[in-house]
Amino acid sequence: MRVFITAGEASGDKLGVALMRGLRQLVPDVQFRGIGGPLMEDEGLDSLFPMDEISVMGVTEILKEYRHLKARIRETADAVIAEKPDVLITIDLPEFSLRVNRLVKAVSDVRVVHYVAPTVWAWRPGRAQKMAAHVDQVLALLPFEPPYMREVGMECDFVGHPVVTDPQANAEEAQAFRDKYGIEGELALVLPGSRRSEIGRLLPVFAKVATLLHEKRPALKLVIPAAGNVVEAVQQAVRDWPGAPLVLDPRGDDVAEKRAAFRAADVALAASGTVSLELAAAGTPMVIAYDMSWLSRQIIGRMLLVDTVTLVNLVSETRAVPEFIGKDCLPDPIAAEVLNVLDAPDAQNAAMGLTMERLGLGGEHPGLRAAKAVLNGLKSGITIN
């Protein structure tokens, strides 16, 4: 069995490696080609080019990188067409993935599976209809997504979210983290995202939040678990923040330290995204804040169909997690809400627990579920262990 698989950012690399392992468990002689990061490469993928070359988000950012992105799309599609795999699996990154899928389907009958349903429930519902012309099957991370895909004729399977398989620190590990850095009082995580565009846009706002928090809670310790690709930029940006924030550098591969920080924290201020699910898995209450370029804000703001973009709120069908998005991403209300959460830390517990249950906690590994869904979709007589 030959699989062409693509991912363009860290979350996709994580999904990709789990799916690759699931497929290898079921079909030991499976062969992989495509695009991926270090996790997928360690699993045997020879990436066509570095994964981060196609990690672009936001209308303005895509326009800036359009020519380069278009060339990589064409290169990837040509590689798929030449390879003639049994299945093409594209992971998330719709700006890239769906364009590759369209080019491939225009000249071949390769089965196309897209892993991570587009957020048609949030904005631009017409995307589902458009992608149905060149996507055969969707693997969904969220339990409420399959009906949106099936309605326009695509197969869709809810396969569970990978966050439910992440190991979590225990109380002893959390205390050891506090002891290591001499943190005796309240601890707040600051999570400004993993893209350089996010860092550049959010850290100036978060800097003002940090100043306001320091004025009200001078003993509050800020800890920033930075992504490896932006850690130096984060270190530079926060060097003048009050209270000497602690920046965790992940380049030493000490994932356990990040997990311990999540468990040890009393609250988190985080960019919108899947990190809200990581915090929920760790039982850490949160405040979500996010902003985009002016153009992206105007376009997306007019299309948004939901009153929250925080996944914990959406999956739990509550509005337990406060969020400040777009024009509301302002230091004063954000700081006030962080203090409110510190004063009432248990208010989000029920929503976080329900979220993890609905995402598949305690069930079959999402990577294996995804692999079974792909193979069931193929129905090609491939021998499965």
Tab-separated table of C-alpha atoms in Angstrom:
chain	number	residue	atom	x	y	z
A	1	MET	CA	0.000	0.000	0.000
A	2	ARG	CA	1.380	3.409	-1.008
A	3	VAL	CA	0.271	6.532	0.856
A	4	PHE	CA	1.067	10.126	-0.051
A	5	ILE	CA	0.575	12.245	3.072
A	6	THR	CA	1.087	15.959	3.661
A	7	ALA	CA	1.223	18.185	6.755
A	8	GLY	CA	2.317	21.792	7.110
A	9	GLU	CA	2.594	22.645	10.794
A	10	ALA	CA	3.344	21.075	14.171
A	11	SER	CA	-0.234	20.001	14.906
A	12	GLY	CA	-0.457	18.336	11.501
A	13	ASP	CA	2.881	16.607	12.057
A	14	LYS	CA	1.449	15.147	15.257
A	15	LEU	CA	-1.718	13.958	13.524
A	16	GLY	CA	0.315	12.599	10.646
A	17	VAL	CA	2.680	10.489	12.699
A	18	ALA	CA	-0.194	8.942	14.676
A	19	LEU	CA	-2.014	8.060	11.461
A	20	MET	CA	1.178	6.655	9.928
A	21	ARG	CA	1.686	4.440	12.976
A	22	GLY	CA	-1.930	3.306	12.851
A	23	LEU	CA	-1.631	2.407	9.176
A	24	ARG	CA	1.647	0.595	9.764
A	25	GLN	CA	0.033	-1.396	12.569
A	26	LEU	CA	-2.767	-2.504	10.246
A	27	VAL	CA	-0.754	-2.745	6.994
A	28	PRO	CA	2.902	-3.439	7.909
A	29	ASP	CA	4.266	-3.010	4.382
A	30	VAL	CA	2.719	0.442	3.855
A	31	GLN	CA	4.986	2.996	2.132
A	32	PHE	CA	4.853	6.748	2.720
A	33	ARG	CA	5.806	9.776	0.637
A	34	GLY	CA	4.843	13.400	1.075
A	35	ILE	CA	5.521	16.436	3.272
A	36	GLY	CA	5.913	16.426	7.008
A	37	GLY	CA	7.858	17.549	10.014
A	38	PRO	CA	10.311	15.830	12.346
A	39	LEU	CA	7.785	13.407	13.828
A	40	MET	CA	6.646	12.129	10.457
A	41	GLU	CA	10.223	12.034	9.166
A	42	ASP	CA	11.271	9.916	12.153
A	43	GLU	CA	8.482	7.529	11.195
A	44	GLY	CA	10.031	7.100	7.764
A	45	LEU	CA	8.687	9.955	5.647
A	46	ASP	CA	11.105	11.552	3.181
A	47	SER	CA	9.684	15.079	3.015
A	48	LEU	CA	9.658	16.787	-0.386
A	49	PHE	CA	10.636	20.103	1.245
A	50	PRO	CA	10.621	21.634	4.761
A	51	MET	CA	7.149	21.606	6.230
A	52	ASP	CA	7.238	25.164	7.531
A	53	GLU	CA	7.461	26.547	3.972
A	54	ILE	CA	3.708	26.058	3.612
A	55	SER	CA	2.571	27.089	7.102
A	56	VAL	CA	0.779	30.361	6.343
A	57	MET	CA	-2.362	31.711	8.025
A	58	GLY	CA	-4.482	34.809	7.501
A	59	VAL	CA	-5.566	36.637	4.355
A	60	THR	CA	-2.746	39.193	4.413
A	61	GLU	CA	-0.083	36.591	5.148
A	62	ILE	CA	-1.237	34.323	2.300
A	63	LEU	CA	-1.175	37.213	-0.165
A	64	LYS	CA	2.426	38.009	0.805
A	65	GLU	CA	3.570	34.420	0.244
A	66	TYR	CA	1.244	33.605	-2.637
A	67	ARG	CA	3.789	33.032	-5.410
A	68	HIS	CA	5.966	30.740	-3.322
A	69	LEU	CA	2.943	28.896	-1.941
A	70	LYS	CA	1.520	28.424	-5.435
A	71	ALA	CA	4.798	26.894	-6.623
A	72	ARG	CA	4.866	24.432	-3.719
A	73	ILE	CA	1.234	23.485	-4.379
A	74	ARG	CA	2.062	22.680	-7.995
A	75	GLU	CA	5.200	20.757	-7.018
A	76	THR	CA	3.258	18.668	-4.513
A	77	ALA	CA	0.397	17.913	-6.888
A	78	ASP	CA	2.845	16.866	-9.610
A	79	ALA	CA	4.561	14.514	-7.165
A	80	VAL	CA	1.243	12.877	-6.263
A	81	ILE	CA	0.235	12.493	-9.891
A	82	ALA	CA	3.591	10.911	-10.735
A	83	GLU	CA	3.534	8.628	-7.686
A	84	LYS	CA	-0.047	7.327	-8.262
A	85	PRO	CA	-0.533	6.323	-4.612
A	86	ASP	CA	-3.439	4.274	-3.298
A	87	VAL	CA	-4.551	7.302	-1.318
A	88	LEU	CA	-3.615	10.961	-0.858
A	89	ILE	CA	-4.069	12.175	2.718
A	90	THR	CA	-3.814	15.914	3.275
A	91	ILE	CA	-3.748	17.139	6.858
A	92	ASP	CA	-5.357	20.454	7.791
A	93	LEU	CA	-3.826	23.625	6.234
A	94	PRO	CA	-6.746	24.077	3.781
A	95	GLU	CA	-5.102	26.980	1.924
A	96	PHE	CA	-2.500	24.495	0.722
A	97	SER	CA	-4.167	21.094	0.981
A	98	LEU	CA	-7.394	21.738	-0.873
A	99	ARG	CA	-5.579	23.348	-3.783
A	100	VAL	CA	-3.343	20.296	-4.064
A	101	ASN	CA	-6.401	18.054	-3.941
A	102	ARG	CA	-8.109	19.984	-6.724
A	103	LEU	CA	-5.096	19.731	-9.029
A	104	VAL	CA	-4.732	16.009	-8.362
A	105	LYS	CA	-8.407	15.222	-8.920
A	106	ALA	CA	-8.422	17.184	-12.167
A	107	VAL	CA	-6.193	14.593	-13.858
A	108	SER	CA	-6.431	11.400	-11.776
A	109	ASP	CA	-8.766	9.181	-9.800
A	110	VAL	CA	-6.534	8.969	-6.713
A	111	ARG	CA	-8.677	8.677	-3.584
A	112	VAL	CA	-8.372	11.855	-1.522
A	113	VAL	CA	-8.789	11.973	2.251
A	114	HIS	CA	-8.609	15.265	4.115
A	115	TYR	CA	-7.773	15.008	7.819
A	116	VAL	CA	-9.371	17.772	9.918
A	117	ALA	CA	-12.708	19.095	8.742
A	118	PRO	CA	-12.789	22.752	7.726
A	119	THR	CA	-14.559	24.978	10.216
A	120	VAL	CA	-17.659	25.403	8.084
A	121	TRP	CA	-19.704	25.548	11.269
A	122	ALA	CA	-17.839	28.769	12.150
A	123	TRP	CA	-17.519	30.606	8.847
A	124	ARG	CA	-17.727	30.169	5.069
A	125	PRO	CA	-20.082	27.153	5.032
A	126	GLY	CA	-19.811	27.030	1.238
A	127	ARG	CA	-16.329	25.547	1.593
A	128	ALA	CA	-17.810	22.117	2.265
A	129	GLN	CA	-19.664	22.096	-1.044
A	130	LYS	CA	-16.582	23.277	-2.943
A	131	MET	CA	-14.239	20.707	-1.438
A	132	ALA	CA	-16.703	17.874	-2.076
A	133	ALA	CA	-15.730	18.002	-5.753
A	134	HIS	CA	-12.172	16.894	-5.000
A	135	VAL	CA	-12.265	15.230	-1.561
A	136	ASP	CA	-13.714	11.756	-1.076
A	137	GLN	CA	-13.497	11.430	2.691
A	138	VAL	CA	-12.958	13.680	5.697
A	139	LEU	CA	-11.542	12.641	9.059
A	140	ALA	CA	-13.020	14.883	11.750
A	141	LEU	CA	-11.523	15.775	15.116
A	142	LEU	CA	-14.695	17.202	16.625
A	143	PRO	CA	-17.850	15.162	17.243
A	144	PHE	CA	-20.280	17.703	15.784
A	145	GLU	CA	-18.536	17.989	12.379
A	146	PRO	CA	-19.562	14.876	10.334
A	147	PRO	CA	-23.105	16.048	9.479
A	148	TYR	CA	-21.737	19.173	7.789
A	149	MET	CA	-19.535	17.056	5.517
A	150	ARG	CA	-22.055	14.315	4.781
A	151	GLU	CA	-24.690	16.866	3.857
A	152	VAL	CA	-22.710	17.779	0.724
A	153	GLY	CA	-21.820	14.208	-0.238
A	154	MET	CA	-18.473	13.468	1.390
A	155	GLU	CA	-17.828	10.502	3.634
A	156	CYS	CA	-16.880	11.708	7.103
A	157	ASP	CA	-15.700	9.896	10.211
A	158	PHE	CA	-15.214	11.331	13.683
A	159	VAL	CA	-11.918	9.751	14.742
A	160	GLY	CA	-11.277	11.497	18.054
A	161	HIS	CA	-8.899	14.275	18.961
A	162	PRO	CA	-5.199	13.545	19.630
A	163	VAL	CA	-5.225	15.697	22.752
A	164	VAL	CA	-6.929	12.868	24.645
A	165	THR	CA	-3.803	10.710	24.239
A	166	ASP	CA	-1.331	13.297	25.473
A	167	PRO	CA	0.392	12.290	28.721
A	168	GLN	CA	-0.345	14.607	31.631
A	169	ALA	CA	1.875	15.627	34.529
A	170	ASN	CA	0.906	14.548	38.018
A	171	ALA	CA	0.821	16.676	41.158
A	172	GLU	CA	4.340	15.667	42.169
A	173	GLU	CA	5.764	16.685	38.777
A	174	ALA	CA	3.933	19.998	38.966
A	175	GLN	CA	5.375	20.688	42.410
A	176	ALA	CA	8.844	19.712	41.218
A	177	PHE	CA	8.528	22.293	38.439
A	178	ARG	CA	7.593	24.963	40.974
A	179	ASP	CA	10.469	23.965	43.236
A	180	LYS	CA	12.968	24.009	40.367
A	181	TYR	CA	12.183	27.626	39.549
A	182	GLY	CA	11.369	28.807	43.058
A	183	ILE	CA	7.699	29.533	42.332
A	184	GLU	CA	5.770	29.621	45.591
A	185	GLY	CA	2.720	31.735	44.725
A	186	GLU	CA	0.341	32.039	41.794
A	187	LEU	CA	1.539	30.977	38.350
A	188	ALA	CA	0.113	32.142	35.017
A	189	LEU	CA	0.997	30.649	31.651
A	190	VAL	CA	1.276	32.929	28.635
A	191	LEU	CA	0.827	31.137	25.308
A	192	PRO	CA	1.062	33.532	22.355
A	193	GLY	CA	1.002	30.946	19.548
A	194	SER	CA	3.566	29.210	17.383
A	195	ARG	CA	3.503	31.310	14.209
A	196	ARG	CA	5.724	34.343	13.839
A	197	SER	CA	2.740	36.395	12.703
A	198	GLU	CA	0.920	35.500	15.929
A	199	ILE	CA	3.926	36.353	18.060
A	200	GLY	CA	4.300	39.728	16.381
A	201	ARG	CA	0.640	40.606	16.793
A	202	LEU	CA	-0.170	39.203	20.235
A	203	LEU	CA	2.930	39.783	22.341
A	204	PRO	CA	2.579	43.595	22.367
A	205	VAL	CA	-0.948	43.166	23.757
A	206	PHE	CA	0.161	40.498	26.208
A	207	ALA	CA	3.005	42.770	27.363
A	208	LYS	CA	0.455	45.349	28.496
A	209	VAL	CA	-1.571	42.601	30.159
A	210	ALA	CA	1.573	41.511	32.006
A	211	THR	CA	2.112	45.049	33.287
A	212	LEU	CA	-1.487	45.311	34.510
A	213	LEU	CA	-1.282	41.926	36.225
A	214	HIS	CA	1.994	42.871	37.900
A	215	GLU	CA	0.375	46.002	39.311
A	216	LYS	CA	-2.468	43.975	40.868
A	217	ARG	CA	-0.607	40.743	41.693
A	218	PRO	CA	3.128	41.539	41.914
A	219	ALA	CA	3.904	38.011	43.125
A	220	LEU	CA	2.216	36.377	40.110
A	221	LYS	CA	4.851	34.471	38.127
A	222	LEU	CA	4.503	34.404	34.342
A	223	VAL	CA	5.751	31.313	32.524
A	224	ILE	CA	5.883	31.240	28.720
A	225	PRO	CA	6.233	27.807	27.079
A	226	ALA	CA	7.494	28.999	23.695
A	227	ALA	CA	7.365	27.075	20.443
A	228	GLY	CA	10.805	26.073	19.179
A	229	ASN	CA	10.609	28.073	15.965
A	230	VAL	CA	9.852	31.350	17.791
A	231	VAL	CA	11.578	30.930	21.155
A	232	GLU	CA	14.322	33.460	20.427
A	233	ALA	CA	11.789	36.040	19.268
A	234	VAL	CA	9.768	35.457	22.433
A	235	GLN	CA	12.823	35.769	24.662
A	236	GLN	CA	13.698	39.076	23.016
A	237	ALA	CA	10.152	40.419	23.251
A	238	VAL	CA	9.636	39.690	26.970
A	239	ARG	CA	13.004	40.707	28.361
A	240	ASP	CA	11.593	44.015	29.635
A	241	TRP	CA	8.335	42.631	31.008
A	242	PRO	CA	7.815	43.129	34.740
A	243	GLY	CA	8.491	40.220	37.069
A	244	ALA	CA	11.119	38.540	34.855
A	245	PRO	CA	8.904	36.016	33.016
A	246	LEU	CA	10.285	32.514	32.652
A	247	VAL	CA	10.530	31.412	29.006
A	248	LEU	CA	10.643	27.651	28.544
A	249	ASP	CA	12.844	26.702	25.613
A	250	PRO	CA	11.568	23.467	24.022
A	251	ARG	CA	14.659	22.921	21.903
A	252	GLY	CA	16.116	20.691	24.601
A	253	ASP	CA	13.187	18.336	23.927
A	254	ASP	CA	12.093	18.468	27.561
A	255	VAL	CA	8.400	17.951	26.821
A	256	ALA	CA	7.868	16.816	30.394
A	257	GLU	CA	8.723	20.306	31.637
A	258	LYS	CA	6.000	21.868	29.515
A	259	ARG	CA	3.495	19.322	30.775
A	260	ALA	CA	4.521	20.061	34.351
A	261	ALA	CA	4.116	23.798	33.737
A	262	PHE	CA	0.596	23.241	32.407
A	263	ARG	CA	-0.342	21.228	35.483
A	264	ALA	CA	1.337	23.676	37.875
A	265	ALA	CA	-0.362	26.778	36.460
A	266	ASP	CA	-3.284	28.488	38.144
A	267	VAL	CA	-4.439	30.178	34.930
A	268	ALA	CA	-3.391	30.557	31.304
A	269	LEU	CA	-3.651	33.414	28.835
A	270	ALA	CA	-3.560	31.756	25.429
A	271	ALA	CA	-3.950	32.444	21.745
A	272	SER	CA	-7.016	30.907	20.155
A	273	GLY	CA	-6.444	27.408	18.823
A	274	THR	CA	-5.984	23.812	19.894
A	275	VAL	CA	-3.968	24.941	22.920
A	276	SER	CA	-7.307	25.459	24.674
A	277	LEU	CA	-7.804	21.692	24.466
A	278	GLU	CA	-4.300	21.052	25.828
A	279	LEU	CA	-5.095	23.289	28.770
A	280	ALA	CA	-8.420	21.545	29.323
A	281	ALA	CA	-6.655	18.172	29.312
A	282	ALA	CA	-4.320	19.493	32.014
A	283	GLY	CA	-7.214	20.967	33.982
A	284	THR	CA	-5.854	24.504	33.689
A	285	PRO	CA	-8.479	27.294	33.503
A	286	MET	CA	-7.873	29.815	30.765
A	287	VAL	CA	-8.577	33.108	29.071
A	288	ILE	CA	-8.375	33.148	25.264
A	289	ALA	CA	-7.262	36.151	23.208
A	290	TYR	CA	-6.483	36.509	19.522
A	291	ASP	CA	-6.133	39.153	16.836
A	292	MET	CA	-5.388	39.270	13.131
A	293	SER	CA	-4.389	41.844	10.575
A	294	TRP	CA	-6.962	44.551	9.911
A	295	LEU	CA	-7.931	43.005	6.565
A	296	SER	CA	-8.273	39.481	7.971
A	297	ARG	CA	-10.321	40.835	10.867
A	298	GLN	CA	-12.747	42.642	8.548
A	299	ILE	CA	-13.238	39.684	6.230
A	300	ILE	CA	-13.491	36.922	8.836
A	301	GLY	CA	-15.526	39.052	11.238
A	302	ARG	CA	-18.264	39.477	8.633
A	303	MET	CA	-18.388	35.741	7.923
A	304	LEU	CA	-18.308	34.323	11.449
A	305	LEU	CA	-21.349	32.140	12.226
A	306	VAL	CA	-20.679	31.346	15.896
A	307	ASP	CA	-20.451	33.493	18.999
A	308	THR	CA	-17.293	31.762	20.270
A	309	VAL	CA	-14.173	30.362	18.610
A	310	THR	CA	-12.818	28.593	21.693
A	311	LEU	CA	-12.937	24.833	21.203
A	312	VAL	CA	-13.674	24.074	24.851
A	313	ASN	CA	-16.775	26.249	24.620
A	314	LEU	CA	-17.863	24.675	21.343
A	315	VAL	CA	-17.354	21.028	22.283
A	316	SER	CA	-18.858	21.389	25.757
A	317	GLU	CA	-21.701	23.553	24.409
A	318	THR	CA	-21.010	26.136	27.107
A	319	ARG	CA	-19.425	29.567	27.206
A	320	ALA	CA	-17.337	28.829	30.271
A	321	VAL	CA	-14.046	30.101	28.822
A	322	PRO	CA	-13.818	33.898	28.378
A	323	GLU	CA	-12.394	35.055	25.067
A	324	PHE	CA	-11.267	38.328	23.506
A	325	ILE	CA	-11.085	38.141	19.734
A	326	GLY	CA	-10.292	40.763	17.082
A	327	LYS	CA	-11.307	44.248	18.147
A	328	ASP	CA	-11.955	42.932	21.671
A	329	CYS	CA	-8.335	41.816	22.077
A	330	LEU	CA	-7.517	44.644	24.480
A	331	PRO	CA	-5.198	44.604	27.514
A	332	ASP	CA	-7.518	45.988	30.205
A	333	PRO	CA	-10.456	43.563	29.851
A	334	ILE	CA	-8.084	40.647	29.278
A	335	ALA	CA	-6.154	41.395	32.470
A	336	ALA	CA	-9.387	41.825	34.435
A	337	GLU	CA	-10.654	38.428	33.276
A	338	VAL	CA	-7.347	36.706	34.101
A	339	LEU	CA	-7.724	38.031	37.644
A	340	ASN	CA	-11.347	36.832	37.750
A	341	VAL	CA	-10.261	33.331	36.764
A	342	LEU	CA	-7.544	33.373	39.409
A	343	ASP	CA	-10.195	34.226	41.983
A	344	ALA	CA	-12.611	31.516	40.773
A	345	PRO	CA	-10.380	28.745	39.375
A	346	ASP	CA	-12.981	25.945	39.468
A	347	ALA	CA	-15.593	27.650	37.294
A	348	GLN	CA	-14.352	25.942	34.108
A	349	ASN	CA	-13.846	22.431	35.507
A	350	ALA	CA	-17.132	20.921	34.311
A	351	ALA	CA	-16.741	22.288	30.775
A	352	MET	CA	-13.153	21.050	30.512
A	353	GLY	CA	-14.099	17.566	31.742
A	354	LEU	CA	-17.041	17.281	29.346
A	355	THR	CA	-14.835	18.411	26.467
A	356	MET	CA	-12.312	15.643	27.068
A	357	GLU	CA	-15.061	13.032	27.344
A	358	ARG	CA	-16.639	14.104	24.061
A	359	LEU	CA	-13.271	14.124	22.279
A	360	GLY	CA	-12.736	10.441	23.051
A	361	LEU	CA	-10.838	10.254	26.327
A	362	GLY	CA	-10.458	6.610	27.321
A	363	GLY	CA	-11.370	5.246	23.884
A	364	GLU	CA	-9.357	3.819	20.988
A	365	HIS	CA	-6.310	5.857	19.936
A	366	PRO	CA	-7.341	8.513	17.375
A	367	GLY	CA	-4.462	7.572	15.076
A	368	LEU	CA	-5.682	3.986	14.889
A	369	ARG	CA	-9.288	5.107	14.448
A	370	ALA	CA	-8.181	7.368	11.608
A	371	ALA	CA	-6.210	4.551	9.986
A	372	LYS	CA	-9.216	2.216	10.131
A	373	ALA	CA	-11.405	4.911	8.602
A	374	VAL	CA	-8.955	5.392	5.723
A	375	LEU	CA	-8.773	1.666	5.023
A	376	ASN	CA	-12.534	1.221	5.282
A	377	GLY	CA	-12.897	4.009	2.774
A	378	LEU	CA	-10.513	2.376	0.328
A	379	LYS	CA	-12.316	-0.998	0.347
A	380	SER	CA	-9.607	-2.264	-1.978
A	381	GLY	CA	-8.820	-5.666	-0.593
A	382	ILE	CA	-5.632	-4.564	1.111
A	383	THR	CA	-4.532	-7.134	3.663
A	384	ILE	CA	-5.042	-5.745	7.167
A	385	ASN	CA	-3.510	-7.270	10.297
